mmCIF file of C-alpha atoms and ligand atoms in Angstrom:
data_model
loop_
_atom_site.group_PDB
_atom_site.id
_atom_site.type_symbol
_atom_site.label_atom_id
_atom_site.label_comp_id
_atom_site.label_asym_id
_atom_site.label_seq_id
_atom_site.Cartn_x
_atom_site.Cartn_y
_atom_site.Cartn_z
ATOM 1 C CA UNK A 1 83.612 -48.090 -33.905
ATOM 2 C CA UNK A 2 82.794 -51.779 -32.768
ATOM 3 C CA UNK A 3 82.589 -52.222 -28.920
ATOM 4 C CA UNK A 4 85.154 -54.381 -27.390
ATOM 5 C CA UNK A 5 82.286 -57.040 -27.024
ATOM 6 C CA UNK A 6 81.770 -56.829 -30.518
ATOM 7 C CA UNK A 7 85.455 -56.998 -31.500
ATOM 8 C CA UNK A 8 85.606 -60.064 -29.405
ATOM 9 C CA UNK A 9 82.543 -61.486 -31.095
ATOM 10 C CA UNK A 10 84.233 -61.126 -34.413
ATOM 11 C CA UNK A 11 87.363 -62.606 -33.398
ATOM 12 C CA UNK A 12 85.756 -65.740 -32.024
ATOM 13 C CA UNK A 13 83.383 -65.909 -34.866
ATOM 14 C CA UNK A 14 86.547 -66.073 -37.259
ATOM 15 C CA UNK A 15 88.378 -68.786 -35.260
ATOM 16 C CA UNK A 16 85.227 -70.673 -35.130
ATOM 17 C CA UNK A 17 85.039 -70.604 -38.683
ATOM 18 C CA UNK A 18 88.503 -72.333 -38.883
ATOM 19 C CA UNK A 19 87.652 -74.940 -35.902
ATOM 20 C CA UNK A 20 85.183 -76.196 -33.665
ATOM 21 C CA UNK A 21 87.631 -77.792 -31.543
ATOM 22 C CA UNK A 22 86.689 -77.256 -27.694
ATOM 23 C CA UNK A 23 89.401 -76.425 -25.165
ATOM 24 C CA UNK A 24 89.286 -75.622 -21.265
ATOM 25 C CA UNK A 25 92.948 -74.982 -21.169
ATOM 26 C CA UNK A 26 94.972 -71.894 -22.625
ATOM 27 C CA UNK A 27 98.745 -71.335 -22.393
ATOM 28 C CA UNK A 28 100.803 -68.398 -23.230
ATOM 29 C CA UNK A 29 104.601 -68.627 -23.575
ATOM 30 C CA UNK A 30 107.152 -66.117 -22.604
ATOM 31 C CA UNK A 31 110.270 -64.782 -24.399
ATOM 32 C CA UNK A 32 112.573 -67.622 -25.320
ATOM 33 C CA UNK A 33 109.985 -69.952 -23.995
ATOM 34 C CA UNK A 34 108.412 -70.776 -27.001
ATOM 35 C CA UNK A 35 109.717 -74.308 -27.971
ATOM 36 C CA UNK A 36 107.037 -76.032 -25.819
ATOM 37 C CA UNK A 37 104.915 -75.264 -28.880
ATOM 38 C CA UNK A 38 106.839 -77.869 -30.601
ATOM 39 C CA UNK A 39 105.898 -80.558 -28.064
ATOM 40 C CA UNK A 40 102.254 -79.841 -29.235
ATOM 41 C CA UNK A 41 100.603 -82.257 -31.865
ATOM 42 C CA UNK A 42 98.881 -79.150 -33.495
ATOM 43 C CA UNK A 43 95.449 -79.472 -35.473
ATOM 44 C CA UNK A 44 95.692 -75.961 -36.390
ATOM 45 C CA UNK A 45 97.747 -72.784 -36.512
ATOM 46 C CA UNK A 46 96.570 -69.369 -37.044
ATOM 47 C CA UNK A 47 99.210 -66.502 -37.593
ATOM 48 C CA UNK A 48 98.206 -63.569 -35.316
ATOM 49 C CA UNK A 49 98.253 -61.738 -38.367
ATOM 50 C CA UNK A 50 95.347 -63.443 -39.999
ATOM 51 C CA UNK A 51 93.161 -62.874 -37.062
ATOM 52 C CA UNK A 52 90.501 -60.060 -36.948
ATOM 53 C CA UNK A 53 91.534 -57.491 -34.068
ATOM 54 C CA UNK A 54 94.287 -59.101 -33.076
ATOM 55 C CA UNK A 55 97.453 -57.313 -32.434
ATOM 56 C CA UNK A 56 100.549 -58.456 -34.349
ATOM 57 C CA UNK A 57 103.906 -59.600 -32.064
ATOM 58 C CA UNK A 58 107.025 -57.890 -32.967
ATOM 59 C CA UNK A 59 109.507 -58.833 -30.274
ATOM 60 C CA UNK A 60 112.409 -61.353 -31.107
ATOM 61 C CA UNK A 61 111.700 -64.982 -29.736
ATOM 62 C CA UNK A 62 108.048 -64.586 -30.471
ATOM 63 C CA UNK A 63 106.343 -66.672 -33.114
ATOM 64 C CA UNK A 64 103.202 -65.034 -33.205
ATOM 65 C CA UNK A 65 100.661 -67.637 -33.798
ATOM 66 C CA UNK A 66 97.524 -69.158 -32.060
ATOM 67 C CA UNK A 67 97.915 -73.003 -32.146
ATOM 68 C CA UNK A 68 95.042 -75.594 -31.393
ATOM 69 C CA UNK A 69 96.443 -78.933 -30.351
ATOM 70 C CA UNK A 70 96.989 -81.732 -28.020
ATOM 71 C CA UNK A 71 99.436 -81.680 -25.007
ATOM 72 C CA UNK A 72 99.640 -84.342 -22.391
ATOM 73 C CA UNK A 73 96.615 -86.015 -23.865
ATOM 74 C CA UNK A 74 94.758 -82.626 -23.547
ATOM 75 C CA UNK A 75 93.262 -80.280 -25.911
ATOM 76 C CA UNK A 76 95.126 -76.960 -25.602
ATOM 77 C CA UNK A 77 95.018 -73.423 -27.076
ATOM 78 C CA UNK A 78 98.542 -72.064 -27.132
ATOM 79 C CA UNK A 79 99.441 -68.515 -27.783
ATOM 80 C CA UNK A 80 102.962 -68.773 -28.998
ATOM 81 C CA UNK A 81 104.308 -65.299 -28.426
ATOM 82 C CA UNK A 82 102.316 -62.735 -26.588
ATOM 83 C CA UNK A 83 101.828 -58.907 -26.721
ATOM 84 C CA UNK A 84 103.569 -56.381 -24.470
ATOM 85 C CA UNK A 85 102.684 -52.998 -23.203
ATOM 86 C CA UNK A 86 106.157 -51.759 -24.226
ATOM 87 C CA UNK A 87 105.457 -52.599 -28.032
ATOM 88 C CA UNK A 88 102.975 -49.744 -27.904
ATOM 89 C CA UNK A 89 99.796 -51.905 -27.565
ATOM 90 C CA UNK A 90 97.132 -50.354 -24.900
ATOM 91 C CA UNK A 91 96.962 -52.711 -21.557
ATOM 92 C CA UNK A 92 93.657 -53.547 -23.288
ATOM 93 C CA UNK A 93 95.243 -54.788 -26.494
ATOM 94 C CA UNK A 94 97.559 -56.890 -24.085
ATOM 95 C CA UNK A 95 94.936 -58.520 -22.490
ATOM 96 C CA UNK A 96 92.325 -58.981 -25.653
ATOM 97 C CA UNK A 97 93.677 -62.586 -26.520
ATOM 98 C CA UNK A 98 92.752 -63.795 -22.914
ATOM 99 C CA UNK A 99 89.532 -62.687 -23.496
ATOM 100 C CA UNK A 100 89.348 -64.482 -26.683
ATOM 101 C CA UNK A 101 90.426 -67.576 -25.078
ATOM 102 C CA UNK A 102 87.843 -67.309 -22.353
ATOM 103 C CA UNK A 103 84.992 -66.754 -24.888
ATOM 104 C CA UNK A 104 86.472 -70.001 -26.670
ATOM 105 C CA UNK A 105 85.613 -71.924 -23.437
ATOM 106 C CA UNK A 106 89.121 -71.630 -21.822
ATOM 107 C CA UNK A 107 88.687 -71.784 -18.087
ATOM 108 C CA UNK A 108 92.433 -72.534 -16.966
ATOM 109 C CA UNK A 109 95.266 -70.376 -18.233
ATOM 110 C CA UNK A 110 98.817 -71.164 -17.891
ATOM 111 C CA UNK A 111 101.644 -68.349 -18.177
ATOM 112 C CA UNK A 112 105.483 -68.335 -18.610
ATOM 113 C CA UNK A 113 107.862 -65.235 -18.703
ATOM 114 C CA UNK A 114 111.375 -64.330 -18.260
ATOM 115 C CA UNK A 115 111.825 -62.185 -15.362
ATOM 116 C CA UNK A 116 114.735 -60.439 -13.450
ATOM 117 C CA UNK A 117 115.354 -61.999 -10.029
ATOM 118 C CA UNK A 118 115.948 -59.928 -7.072
ATOM 119 C CA UNK A 119 119.097 -60.473 -5.478
ATOM 120 C CA UNK A 120 119.201 -62.898 -2.419
ATOM 121 C CA UNK A 121 116.152 -64.260 -3.297
ATOM 122 C CA UNK A 122 116.667 -65.682 -6.789
ATOM 123 C CA UNK A 123 119.403 -67.017 -8.965
ATOM 124 C CA UNK A 124 119.766 -66.970 -12.801
ATOM 125 C CA UNK A 125 118.048 -70.265 -13.974
ATOM 126 C CA UNK A 126 115.707 -70.467 -11.149
ATOM 127 C CA UNK A 127 112.066 -71.296 -11.834
ATOM 128 C CA UNK A 128 109.876 -69.225 -9.698
ATOM 129 C CA UNK A 129 106.076 -70.118 -9.134
ATOM 130 C CA UNK A 130 104.313 -66.827 -9.152
ATOM 131 C CA UNK A 131 102.169 -66.807 -5.981
ATOM 132 C CA UNK A 132 101.144 -63.118 -6.008
ATOM 133 C CA UNK A 133 101.988 -60.061 -8.181
ATOM 134 C CA UNK A 134 102.314 -56.410 -7.892
ATOM 135 C CA UNK A 135 101.052 -54.769 -10.759
ATOM 136 C CA UNK A 136 101.140 -50.885 -9.685
ATOM 137 C CA UNK A 137 103.960 -50.006 -11.830
ATOM 138 C CA UNK A 138 101.930 -50.906 -14.805
ATOM 139 C CA UNK A 139 98.586 -50.170 -16.507
ATOM 140 C CA UNK A 140 95.598 -51.969 -15.671
ATOM 141 C CA UNK A 141 93.855 -53.675 -18.660
ATOM 142 C CA UNK A 142 90.376 -53.134 -16.928
ATOM 143 C CA UNK A 143 90.608 -49.095 -17.170
ATOM 144 C CA UNK A 144 87.913 -47.753 -18.937
ATOM 145 C CA UNK A 145 84.161 -48.868 -19.150
ATOM 146 C CA UNK A 146 83.448 -52.289 -17.761
ATOM 147 C CA UNK A 147 82.287 -55.100 -20.033
ATOM 148 C CA UNK A 148 79.452 -56.597 -17.628
ATOM 149 C CA UNK A 149 79.354 -59.472 -20.159
ATOM 150 C CA UNK A 150 82.893 -60.345 -19.256
ATOM 151 C CA UNK A 151 83.090 -59.723 -15.532
ATOM 152 C CA UNK A 152 82.593 -57.329 -12.584
ATOM 153 C CA UNK A 153 83.563 -53.780 -12.241
ATOM 154 C CA UNK A 154 85.636 -54.110 -9.326
ATOM 155 C CA UNK A 155 87.216 -57.751 -9.362
ATOM 156 C CA UNK A 156 88.523 -59.532 -6.306
ATOM 157 C CA UNK A 157 92.334 -60.127 -6.533
ATOM 158 C CA UNK A 158 92.933 -62.015 -3.204
ATOM 159 C CA UNK A 159 94.018 -64.927 -5.073
ATOM 160 C CA UNK A 160 95.124 -64.350 -8.515
ATOM 161 C CA UNK A 161 96.843 -67.498 -8.746
ATOM 162 C CA UNK A 162 95.407 -70.628 -8.214
ATOM 163 C CA UNK A 163 96.733 -72.181 -5.022
ATOM 164 C CA UNK A 164 95.224 -75.561 -6.332
ATOM 165 C CA UNK A 165 97.394 -75.282 -9.631
ATOM 166 C CA UNK A 166 100.427 -74.412 -7.404
ATOM 167 C CA UNK A 167 100.129 -77.513 -5.512
ATOM 168 C CA UNK A 168 99.480 -79.837 -8.353
ATOM 169 C CA UNK A 169 102.810 -78.020 -9.893
ATOM 170 C CA UNK A 170 104.870 -78.571 -6.874
ATOM 171 C CA UNK A 171 103.797 -82.283 -6.407
ATOM 172 C CA UNK A 172 104.995 -82.786 -10.293
ATOM 173 C CA UNK A 173 108.240 -81.072 -9.655
ATOM 174 C CA UNK A 174 108.756 -82.979 -6.553
ATOM 175 C CA UNK A 175 108.413 -86.316 -8.350
ATOM 176 C CA UNK A 176 110.725 -85.427 -11.400
ATOM 177 C CA UNK A 177 113.412 -83.419 -8.887
ATOM 178 C CA UNK A 178 112.874 -80.014 -10.261
ATOM 179 C CA UNK A 179 113.512 -77.138 -7.699
ATOM 180 C CA UNK A 180 111.075 -74.636 -7.691
ATOM 181 C CA UNK A 181 111.032 -71.241 -5.942
ATOM 182 C CA UNK A 182 107.679 -69.286 -5.271
ATOM 183 C CA UNK A 183 107.514 -65.570 -5.038
ATOM 184 C CA UNK A 184 105.955 -62.163 -5.838
ATOM 185 C CA UNK A 185 106.213 -60.999 -9.523
ATOM 186 C CA UNK A 186 106.273 -57.284 -10.193
ATOM 187 C CA UNK A 187 104.838 -56.055 -13.359
ATOM 188 C CA UNK A 188 106.705 -53.193 -15.043
ATOM 189 C CA UNK A 189 106.145 -51.608 -18.149
ATOM 190 C CA UNK A 190 109.590 -51.783 -19.668
ATOM 191 C CA UNK A 191 111.297 -51.726 -22.197
ATOM 192 C CA UNK A 192 114.128 -50.373 -20.032
ATOM 193 C CA UNK A 193 115.750 -53.136 -17.498
ATOM 194 C CA UNK A 194 115.470 -51.451 -14.227
ATOM 195 C CA UNK A 195 118.185 -48.931 -12.555
ATOM 196 C CA UNK A 196 119.796 -49.979 -9.365
ATOM 197 C CA UNK A 197 117.447 -47.668 -7.593
ATOM 198 C CA UNK A 198 114.298 -49.270 -8.989
ATOM 199 C CA UNK A 199 115.461 -52.583 -8.313
ATOM 200 C CA UNK A 200 116.142 -51.833 -4.520
ATOM 201 C CA UNK A 201 112.782 -50.315 -4.633
ATOM 202 C CA UNK A 202 111.123 -53.474 -5.876
ATOM 203 C CA UNK A 203 113.232 -55.573 -3.086
ATOM 204 C CA UNK A 204 111.726 -53.180 -0.520
ATOM 205 C CA UNK A 205 108.197 -53.618 -1.639
ATOM 206 C CA UNK A 206 108.536 -57.340 -1.429
ATOM 207 C CA UNK A 207 109.293 -58.351 -4.808
ATOM 208 C CA UNK A 208 110.848 -61.305 -5.888
ATOM 209 C CA UNK A 209 111.186 -61.177 -9.383
ATOM 210 C CA UNK A 210 110.197 -58.236 -12.005
ATOM 211 C CA UNK A 211 109.113 -58.618 -15.692
ATOM 212 C CA UNK A 212 107.281 -56.780 -18.391
ATOM 213 C CA UNK A 213 104.377 -59.212 -18.981
ATOM 214 C CA UNK A 214 101.833 -61.565 -17.249
ATOM 215 C CA UNK A 215 99.961 -59.081 -14.898
ATOM 216 C CA UNK A 216 97.642 -57.750 -17.434
ATOM 217 C CA UNK A 217 96.881 -61.027 -18.721
ATOM 218 C CA UNK A 218 96.248 -62.540 -15.129
ATOM 219 C CA UNK A 219 94.180 -59.192 -14.420
ATOM 220 C CA UNK A 220 92.006 -59.956 -17.457
ATOM 221 C CA UNK A 221 91.834 -63.735 -16.925
ATOM 222 C CA UNK A 222 90.704 -63.307 -13.144
ATOM 223 C CA UNK A 223 88.107 -60.639 -14.339
ATOM 224 C CA UNK A 224 86.591 -63.196 -16.651
ATOM 225 C CA UNK A 225 86.766 -65.938 -14.246
ATOM 226 C CA UNK A 226 89.431 -68.050 -14.969
ATOM 227 C CA UNK A 227 91.995 -69.962 -12.777
ATOM 228 C CA UNK A 228 95.553 -68.878 -13.594
ATOM 229 C CA UNK A 229 98.707 -70.596 -13.276
ATOM 230 C CA UNK A 230 102.193 -68.481 -13.808
ATOM 231 C CA UNK A 231 105.836 -69.425 -13.644
ATOM 232 C CA UNK A 232 108.880 -67.212 -14.097
ATOM 233 C CA UNK A 233 112.269 -68.222 -15.546
ATOM 234 C CA UNK A 234 114.703 -65.910 -13.793
ATOM 235 C CA UNK A 235 116.924 -64.771 -16.550
ATOM 236 C CA UNK A 236 118.906 -62.252 -14.641
ATOM 237 C CA UNK A 237 119.693 -60.777 -11.200
ATOM 238 C CA UNK A 238 118.918 -57.104 -10.092
ATOM 239 C CA UNK A 239 120.531 -55.292 -7.514
ATOM 240 C CA UNK A 240 124.152 -56.054 -8.897
ATOM 241 C CA UNK A 241 127.168 -55.689 -6.898
ATOM 242 C CA UNK A 242 129.134 -55.523 -9.819
ATOM 243 C CA UNK A 243 128.897 -53.411 -12.914
ATOM 244 C CA UNK A 244 127.088 -55.789 -15.139
ATOM 245 C CA UNK A 245 124.501 -55.281 -17.352
ATOM 246 C CA UNK A 246 121.596 -56.917 -18.864
ATOM 247 C CA UNK A 247 120.761 -57.694 -22.441
ATOM 248 C CA UNK A 248 117.772 -59.076 -24.062
ATOM 249 C CA UNK A 249 120.257 -62.006 -25.888
ATOM 250 C CA UNK A 250 121.278 -63.045 -22.257
ATOM 251 C CA UNK A 251 117.677 -63.328 -21.281
ATOM 252 C CA UNK A 252 116.882 -65.277 -24.078
ATOM 253 C CA UNK A 253 119.646 -67.689 -23.693
ATOM 254 C CA UNK A 254 118.937 -68.120 -19.850
ATOM 255 C CA UNK A 255 115.074 -68.732 -20.849
ATOM 256 C CA UNK A 256 115.938 -71.411 -23.327
ATOM 257 C CA UNK A 257 118.488 -73.252 -20.885
ATOM 258 C CA UNK A 258 115.306 -73.877 -18.417
ATOM 259 C CA UNK A 259 112.783 -74.258 -21.083
ATOM 260 C CA UNK A 260 112.888 -78.143 -21.010
ATOM 261 C CA UNK A 261 112.011 -78.152 -17.248
ATOM 262 C CA UNK A 262 109.124 -75.774 -18.024
ATOM 263 C CA UNK A 263 107.862 -77.922 -20.969
ATOM 264 C CA UNK A 264 107.666 -80.980 -18.526
ATOM 265 C CA UNK A 265 105.815 -79.080 -15.705
ATOM 266 C CA UNK A 266 103.390 -77.686 -18.228
ATOM 267 C CA UNK A 267 102.823 -80.905 -19.968
ATOM 268 C CA UNK A 268 102.400 -82.664 -16.900
ATOM 269 C CA UNK A 269 100.141 -80.085 -15.244
ATOM 270 C CA UNK A 270 98.159 -80.196 -18.413
ATOM 271 C CA UNK A 271 97.794 -83.981 -18.176
ATOM 272 C CA UNK A 272 96.498 -83.715 -14.683
ATOM 273 C CA UNK A 273 93.665 -81.408 -15.534
HETATM 274 N N1 HPA B 301 113.649 -56.771 -15.833
HETATM 275 C C1 HPA B 301 112.524 -56.741 -16.351
HETATM 276 N N2 HPA B 301 111.998 -57.485 -17.321
HETATM 277 C C2 HPA B 301 112.767 -58.578 -17.526
HETATM 278 C C3 HPA B 301 113.841 -58.611 -16.845
HETATM 279 C C4 HPA B 301 114.262 -57.743 -16.018
HETATM 280 O O1 HPA B 301 115.385 -57.879 -15.286
HETATM 281 N N3 HPA B 301 114.321 -59.904 -17.113
HETATM 282 C C5 HPA B 301 113.723 -60.220 -18.032
HETATM 283 N N4 HPA B 301 112.538 -59.817 -18.345
#
């Protein structure tokens, strides 16, 4: 069987047979947040299904294609639709496209996601810059043999999210009157939303939001030396006093409502890089 590095090289070779475009900025869009891809002047779109060794996305709200194009006057590489651990992929598969991006020259990775907010810290519709994460409740994509060609065995995680990028986005948000929160994202496997006891645990541990993506991508990106910026749209609130429930439809709707603000932040951030 081909090693991870051989698979990555096969994927990159395929993509390079379609385009020679160089891009330093990668973007991965979350559930209900794929509309940013419509703002991109696309030069080339490749459905995931055509890309060797790429998993295929299955969840509603995910378009499942790799887009090369321009945003904010810069060349970007966008994953419209991401892979989640709960779909049955391994953590390594979830992280695979991030490594492909790195091998294609991407140095800065921007991530968005829909997340549950922890009560008294967040409200539905908030945009939360992720300034740190807890990934202990999900599976680390670096488990197994280390690919020394990608990065070190024991990567430092003291600054998973670039302070410099956070400051840039704060300045853009202030200029455009977009309120922003900041906090700790807690990665879980899903696909169940959390029980009340689980929400209380996340609250007690210092989590501000909880979601089923992002942490594997961030870990893989840091491992191979990328700068990461990530932001959550708070689509529902945990530790609920009343007997309310959460549905995927609600999550998608709340994400959609917040989308225009996110599109503006990402476009201006990209323009400033
Ligand atoms: N929990 C976990 N993942 C989520 C949530 C949530 O409440 N909302 C959106 N993604």
